[in-house]
mmCIF file of C-alpha atoms in Angstrom:
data_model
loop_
_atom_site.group_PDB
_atom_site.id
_atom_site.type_symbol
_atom_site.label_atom_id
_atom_site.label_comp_id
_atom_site.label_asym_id
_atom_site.label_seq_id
_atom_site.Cartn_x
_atom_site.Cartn_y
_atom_site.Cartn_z
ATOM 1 C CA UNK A 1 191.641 141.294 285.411
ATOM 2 C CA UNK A 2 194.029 143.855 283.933
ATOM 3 C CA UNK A 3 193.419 143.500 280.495
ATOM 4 C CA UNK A 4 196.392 144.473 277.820
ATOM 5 C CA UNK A 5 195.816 145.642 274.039
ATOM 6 C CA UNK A 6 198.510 145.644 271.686
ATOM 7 C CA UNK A 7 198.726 147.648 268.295
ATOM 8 C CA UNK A 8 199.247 146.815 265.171
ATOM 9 C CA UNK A 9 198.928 142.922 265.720
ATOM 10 C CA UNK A 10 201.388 142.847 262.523
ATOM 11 C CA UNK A 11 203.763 145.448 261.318
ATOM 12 C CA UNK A 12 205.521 145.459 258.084
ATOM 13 C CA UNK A 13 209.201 147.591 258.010
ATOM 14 C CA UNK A 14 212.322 147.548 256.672
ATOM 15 C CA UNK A 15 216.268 146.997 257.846
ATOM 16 C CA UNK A 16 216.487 150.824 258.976
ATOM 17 C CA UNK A 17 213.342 151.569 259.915
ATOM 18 C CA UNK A 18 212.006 153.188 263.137
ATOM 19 C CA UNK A 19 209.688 150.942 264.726
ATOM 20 C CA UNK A 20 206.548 151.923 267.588
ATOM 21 C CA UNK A 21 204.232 149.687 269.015
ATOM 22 C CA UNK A 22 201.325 150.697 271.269
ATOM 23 C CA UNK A 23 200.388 149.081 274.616
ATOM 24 C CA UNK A 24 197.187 150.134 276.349
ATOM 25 C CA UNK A 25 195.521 148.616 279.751
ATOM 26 C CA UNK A 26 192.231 148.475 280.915
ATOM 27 C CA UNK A 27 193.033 150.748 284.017
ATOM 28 C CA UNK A 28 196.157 152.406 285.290
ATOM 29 C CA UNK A 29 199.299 150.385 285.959
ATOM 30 C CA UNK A 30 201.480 153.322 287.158
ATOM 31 C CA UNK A 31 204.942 152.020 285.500
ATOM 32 C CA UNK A 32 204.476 148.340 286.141
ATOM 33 C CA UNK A 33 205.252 147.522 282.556
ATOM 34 C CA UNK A 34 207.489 145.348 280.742
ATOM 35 C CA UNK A 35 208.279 144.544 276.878
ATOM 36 C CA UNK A 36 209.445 141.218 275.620
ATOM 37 C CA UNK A 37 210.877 139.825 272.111
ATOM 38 C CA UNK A 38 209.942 136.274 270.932
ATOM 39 C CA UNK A 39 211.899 134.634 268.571
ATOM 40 C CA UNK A 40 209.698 131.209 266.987
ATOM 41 C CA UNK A 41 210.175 128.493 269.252
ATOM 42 C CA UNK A 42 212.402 130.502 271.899
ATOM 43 C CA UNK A 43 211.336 131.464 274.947
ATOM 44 C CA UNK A 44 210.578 135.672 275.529
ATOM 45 C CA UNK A 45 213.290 138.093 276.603
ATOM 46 C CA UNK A 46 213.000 140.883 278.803
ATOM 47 C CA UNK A 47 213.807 143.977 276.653
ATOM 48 C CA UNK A 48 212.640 146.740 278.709
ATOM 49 C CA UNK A 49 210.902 146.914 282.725
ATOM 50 C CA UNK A 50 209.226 149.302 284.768
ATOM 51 C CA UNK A 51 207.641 150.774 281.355
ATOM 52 C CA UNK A 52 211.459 152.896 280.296
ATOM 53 C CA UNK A 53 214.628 151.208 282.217
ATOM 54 C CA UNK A 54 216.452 148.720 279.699
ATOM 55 C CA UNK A 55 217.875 145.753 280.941
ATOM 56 C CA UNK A 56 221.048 145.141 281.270
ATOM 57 C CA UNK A 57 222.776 143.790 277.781
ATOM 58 C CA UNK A 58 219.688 145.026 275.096
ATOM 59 C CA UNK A 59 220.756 147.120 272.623
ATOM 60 C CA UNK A 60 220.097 150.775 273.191
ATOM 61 C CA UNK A 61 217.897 151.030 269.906
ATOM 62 C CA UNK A 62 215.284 149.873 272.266
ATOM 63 C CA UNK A 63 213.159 152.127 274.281
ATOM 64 C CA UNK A 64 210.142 152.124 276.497
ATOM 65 C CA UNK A 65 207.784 155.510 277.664
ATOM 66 C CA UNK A 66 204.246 155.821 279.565
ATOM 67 C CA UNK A 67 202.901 155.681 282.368
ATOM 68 C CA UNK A 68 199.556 154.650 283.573
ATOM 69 C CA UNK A 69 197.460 153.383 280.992
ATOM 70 C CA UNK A 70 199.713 154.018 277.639
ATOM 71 C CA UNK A 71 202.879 152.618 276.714
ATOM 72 C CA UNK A 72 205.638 152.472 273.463
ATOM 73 C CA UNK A 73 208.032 150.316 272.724
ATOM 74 C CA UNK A 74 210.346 152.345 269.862
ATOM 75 C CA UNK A 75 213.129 150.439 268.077
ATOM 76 C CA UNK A 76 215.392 153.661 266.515
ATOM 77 C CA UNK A 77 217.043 151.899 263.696
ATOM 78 C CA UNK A 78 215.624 148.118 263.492
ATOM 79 C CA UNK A 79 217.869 145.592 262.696
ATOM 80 C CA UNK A 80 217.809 142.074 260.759
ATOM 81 C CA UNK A 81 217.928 140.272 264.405
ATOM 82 C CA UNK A 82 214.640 142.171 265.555
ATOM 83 C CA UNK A 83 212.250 140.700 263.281
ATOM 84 C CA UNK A 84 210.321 139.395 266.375
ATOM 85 C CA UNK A 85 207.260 138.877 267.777
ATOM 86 C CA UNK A 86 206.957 141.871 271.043
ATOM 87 C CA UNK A 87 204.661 141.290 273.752
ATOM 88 C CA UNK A 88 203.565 144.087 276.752
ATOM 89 C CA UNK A 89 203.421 142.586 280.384
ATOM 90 C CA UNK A 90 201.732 144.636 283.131
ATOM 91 C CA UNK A 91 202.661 143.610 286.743
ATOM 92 C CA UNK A 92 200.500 145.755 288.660
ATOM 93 C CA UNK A 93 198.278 143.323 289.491
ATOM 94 C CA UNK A 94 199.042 140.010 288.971
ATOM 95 C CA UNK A 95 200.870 139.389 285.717
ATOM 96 C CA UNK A 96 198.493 139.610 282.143
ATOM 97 C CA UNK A 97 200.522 140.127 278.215
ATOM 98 C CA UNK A 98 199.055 141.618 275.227
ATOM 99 C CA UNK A 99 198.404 139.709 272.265
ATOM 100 C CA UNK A 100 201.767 140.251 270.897
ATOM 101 C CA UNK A 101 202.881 142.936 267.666
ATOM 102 C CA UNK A 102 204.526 140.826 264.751
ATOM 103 C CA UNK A 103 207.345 142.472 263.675
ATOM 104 C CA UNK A 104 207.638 141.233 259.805
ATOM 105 C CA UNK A 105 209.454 142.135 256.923
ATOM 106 C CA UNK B 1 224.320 132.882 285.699
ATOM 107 C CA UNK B 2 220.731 132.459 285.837
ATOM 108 C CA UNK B 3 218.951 129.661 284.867
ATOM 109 C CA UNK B 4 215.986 127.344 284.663
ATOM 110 C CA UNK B 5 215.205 124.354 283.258
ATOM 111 C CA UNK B 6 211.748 123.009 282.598
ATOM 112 C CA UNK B 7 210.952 119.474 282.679
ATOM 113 C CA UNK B 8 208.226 116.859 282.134
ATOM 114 C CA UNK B 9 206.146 114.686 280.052
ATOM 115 C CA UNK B 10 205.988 115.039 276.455
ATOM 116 C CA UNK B 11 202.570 113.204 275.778
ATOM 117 C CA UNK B 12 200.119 113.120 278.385
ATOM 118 C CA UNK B 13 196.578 111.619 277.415
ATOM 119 C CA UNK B 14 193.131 113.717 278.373
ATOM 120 C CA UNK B 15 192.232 113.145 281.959
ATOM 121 C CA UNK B 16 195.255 112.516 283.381
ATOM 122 C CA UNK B 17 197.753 114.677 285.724
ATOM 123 C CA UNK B 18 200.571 116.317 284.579
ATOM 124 C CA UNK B 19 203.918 117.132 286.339
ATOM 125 C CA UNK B 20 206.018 119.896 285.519
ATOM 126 C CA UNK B 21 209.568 120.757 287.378
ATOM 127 C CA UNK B 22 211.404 123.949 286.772
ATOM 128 C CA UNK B 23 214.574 123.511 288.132
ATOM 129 C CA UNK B 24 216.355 126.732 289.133
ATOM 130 C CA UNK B 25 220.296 127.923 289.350
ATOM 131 C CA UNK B 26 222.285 130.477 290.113
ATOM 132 C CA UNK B 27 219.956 132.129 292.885
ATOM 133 C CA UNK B 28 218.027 130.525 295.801
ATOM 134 C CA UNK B 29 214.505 130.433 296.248
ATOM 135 C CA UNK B 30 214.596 131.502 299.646
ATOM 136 C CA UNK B 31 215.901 134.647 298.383
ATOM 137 C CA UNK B 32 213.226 136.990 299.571
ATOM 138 C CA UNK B 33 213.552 139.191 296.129
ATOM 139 C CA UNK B 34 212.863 136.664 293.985
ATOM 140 C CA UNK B 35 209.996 133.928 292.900
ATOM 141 C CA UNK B 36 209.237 131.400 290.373
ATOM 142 C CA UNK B 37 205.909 132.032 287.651
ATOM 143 C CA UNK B 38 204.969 129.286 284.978
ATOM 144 C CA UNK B 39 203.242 130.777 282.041
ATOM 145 C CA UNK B 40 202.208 128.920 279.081
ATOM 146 C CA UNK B 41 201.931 129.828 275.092
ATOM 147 C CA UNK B 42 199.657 127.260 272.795
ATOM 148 C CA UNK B 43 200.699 126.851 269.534
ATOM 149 C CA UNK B 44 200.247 129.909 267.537
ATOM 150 C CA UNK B 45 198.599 132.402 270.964
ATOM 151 C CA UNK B 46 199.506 134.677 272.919
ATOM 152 C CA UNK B 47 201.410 134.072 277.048
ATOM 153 C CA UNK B 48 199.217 133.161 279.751
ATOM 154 C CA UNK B 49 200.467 133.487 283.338
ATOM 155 C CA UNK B 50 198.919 130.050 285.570
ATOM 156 C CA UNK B 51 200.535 130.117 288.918
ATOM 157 C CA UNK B 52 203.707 131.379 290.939
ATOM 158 C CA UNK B 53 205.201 131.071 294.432
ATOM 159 C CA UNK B 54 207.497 132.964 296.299
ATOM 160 C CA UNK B 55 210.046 132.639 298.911
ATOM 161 C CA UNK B 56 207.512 132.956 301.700
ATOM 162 C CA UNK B 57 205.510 129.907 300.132
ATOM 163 C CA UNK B 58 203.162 132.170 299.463
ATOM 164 C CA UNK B 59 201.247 131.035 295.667
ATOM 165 C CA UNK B 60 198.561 131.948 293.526
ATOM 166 C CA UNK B 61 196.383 130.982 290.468
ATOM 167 C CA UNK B 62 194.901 132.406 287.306
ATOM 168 C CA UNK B 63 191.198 132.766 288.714
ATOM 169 C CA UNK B 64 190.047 130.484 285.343
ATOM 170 C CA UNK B 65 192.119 127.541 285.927
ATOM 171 C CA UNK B 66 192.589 127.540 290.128
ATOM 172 C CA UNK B 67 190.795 124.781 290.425
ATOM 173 C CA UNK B 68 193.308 122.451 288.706
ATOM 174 C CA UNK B 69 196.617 123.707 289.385
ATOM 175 C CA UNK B 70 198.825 122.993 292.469
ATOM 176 C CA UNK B 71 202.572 124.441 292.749
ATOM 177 C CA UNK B 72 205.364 123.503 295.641
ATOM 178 C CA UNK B 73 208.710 123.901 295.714
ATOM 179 C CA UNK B 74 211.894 122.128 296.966
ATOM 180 C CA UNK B 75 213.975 124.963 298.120
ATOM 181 C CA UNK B 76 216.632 122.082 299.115
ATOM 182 C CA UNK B 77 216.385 120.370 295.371
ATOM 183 C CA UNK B 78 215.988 124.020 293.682
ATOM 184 C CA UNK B 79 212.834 123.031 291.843
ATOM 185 C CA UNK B 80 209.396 124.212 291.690
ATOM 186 C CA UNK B 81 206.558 121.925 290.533
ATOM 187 C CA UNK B 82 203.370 122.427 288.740
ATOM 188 C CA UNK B 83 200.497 119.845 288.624
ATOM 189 C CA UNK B 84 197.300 119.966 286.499
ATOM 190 C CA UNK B 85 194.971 117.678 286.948
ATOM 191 C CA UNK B 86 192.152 116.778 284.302
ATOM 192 C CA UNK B 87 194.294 117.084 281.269
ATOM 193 C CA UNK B 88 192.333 118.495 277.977
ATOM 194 C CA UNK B 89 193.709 118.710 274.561
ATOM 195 C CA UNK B 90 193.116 122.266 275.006
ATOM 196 C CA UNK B 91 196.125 122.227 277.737
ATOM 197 C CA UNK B 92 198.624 121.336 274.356
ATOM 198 C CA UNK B 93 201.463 124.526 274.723
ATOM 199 C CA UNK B 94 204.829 125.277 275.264
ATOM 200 C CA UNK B 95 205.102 125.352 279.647
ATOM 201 C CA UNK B 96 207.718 128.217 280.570
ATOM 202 C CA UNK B 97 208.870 128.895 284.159
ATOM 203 C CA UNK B 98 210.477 132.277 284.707
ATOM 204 C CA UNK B 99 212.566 134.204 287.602
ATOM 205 C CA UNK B 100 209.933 136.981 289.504
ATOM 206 C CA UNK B 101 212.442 139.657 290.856
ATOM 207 C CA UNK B 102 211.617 142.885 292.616
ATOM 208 C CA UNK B 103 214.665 145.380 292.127
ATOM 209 C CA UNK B 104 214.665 146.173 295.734
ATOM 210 C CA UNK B 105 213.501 144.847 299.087
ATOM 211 C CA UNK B 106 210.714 147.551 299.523
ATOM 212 C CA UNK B 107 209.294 147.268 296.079
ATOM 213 C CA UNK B 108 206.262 145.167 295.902
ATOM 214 C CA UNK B 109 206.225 145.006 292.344
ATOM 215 C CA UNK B 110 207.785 141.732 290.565
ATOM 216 C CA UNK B 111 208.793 141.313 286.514
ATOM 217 C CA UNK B 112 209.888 138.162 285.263
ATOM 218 C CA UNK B 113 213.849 138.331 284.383
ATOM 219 C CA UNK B 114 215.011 135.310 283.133
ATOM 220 C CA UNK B 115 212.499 132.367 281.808
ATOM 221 C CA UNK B 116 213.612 128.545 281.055
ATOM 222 C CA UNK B 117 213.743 127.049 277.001
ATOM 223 C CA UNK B 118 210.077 126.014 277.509
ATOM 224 C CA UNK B 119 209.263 122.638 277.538
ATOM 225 C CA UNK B 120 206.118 121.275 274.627
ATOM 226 C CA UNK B 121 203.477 119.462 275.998
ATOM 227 C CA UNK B 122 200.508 117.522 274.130
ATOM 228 C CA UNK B 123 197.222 116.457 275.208
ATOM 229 C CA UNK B 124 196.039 113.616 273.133
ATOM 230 C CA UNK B 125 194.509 110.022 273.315
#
């Protein structure tokens, strides 16, 4: 199995802030990488895939760069609504997440 | 628009089988681009992918829980189903299903688009 690590597992910032979170796997993945935001008790939504192409209707204060076996996620200028929990996805093989990044104020 | 729509029991008791249908609109899943993945999140963790099928009818399982898990699908009804059998309280989560779609024909490589609500199950006596 692929296996994902996410860091921080918590990250304290402020209305403004810029925002990274680190997402490492266990071998390469090439590009095969996607970010989600949870919300509690909503299901995840796609924020970013193949590691840097945003999806259609996410702000543009999102991001996503790597390749291989390290990945961001970079929020420019975070926002009241992104107080989230973010998780990695790799689907190189099969489909694993990281632990998820807790995105707190 | 997309959706899907996960459905089931609430309450199931240790032992038993469970039943989940995800019940899909707005594509078809014949559509060669596309499948259907269930993942689950218990209370508090992290996503764990347990089974998906695709147009082709081909499936798989997470290697740790194969043994239980069976999924089908009614391309005619839109729905995919997932059974467990043997039904521990350590099965208690939230059961998402979720679109699989490869951006192109020749791309082998499927992320998961759109997801359902989520539906809460609980394992207990």
């Amino acid at each position: 199995d692929i296996q994902m690590t996410q860091s921080p597992s918590t990250l304290s910032a402020s209305v403004g802030d810029r925002v990274t979170i680190t997402c490492r796997a266990s071998q390469s993945i090439s590009r095969w990488l996607a970010w989600f935001q949870q919300k509690p008790g909503k299901a995840p939504n796609l924020l970013i895939y193949d590691a840097s192409t945003l999806e259609s209707g996410v702000p543009s204060r999102f991001s996503g760069t790597g390749s291989g076996t390290e990945f961001t996620l970079t929020i420019s200028s975070l926002q009241p609504d992104d107080f989230a929990t973010y998780y990695c996805q790799q689907y190189n093989i099969y489909w694993t997440f990281g632990q998820g990044t807790k995105v707190e104020i | 628009q997309v959706t899907l729509k996960e459905s089931g029991p609430v309450v199931v008791k240790p032992t038993e089988t469970l039943t989940l249908t995800c019940t899909v609109s707005g594509f078809s899943l014949n559509n060669t681009r596309m499948g259907v993945i269930w993942i689950r999140q218990p209370p508090g963790k992290a996503l764990e992918c347990l089974a998906y099928i695709f147009s082709n009818n081909e499936k798989s399982y997470s290697i740790s829980l194969k043994s239980r898990f069976t999924i089908s699908k009614d391309t005619s009804k839109s729905q995919v189903a997932l059974t467990m059998t043997n039904m521990d309280p350590m099965d208690t989560a939230t059961y998402f299903c979720a679109r699989l779609l490869r951006r192109t024909s020749l791309s082998s490589y499927y992320y998961m688009d759109v997801w359902g609500k989520g539906t809460t199950v609980t394992v207990s006596s």
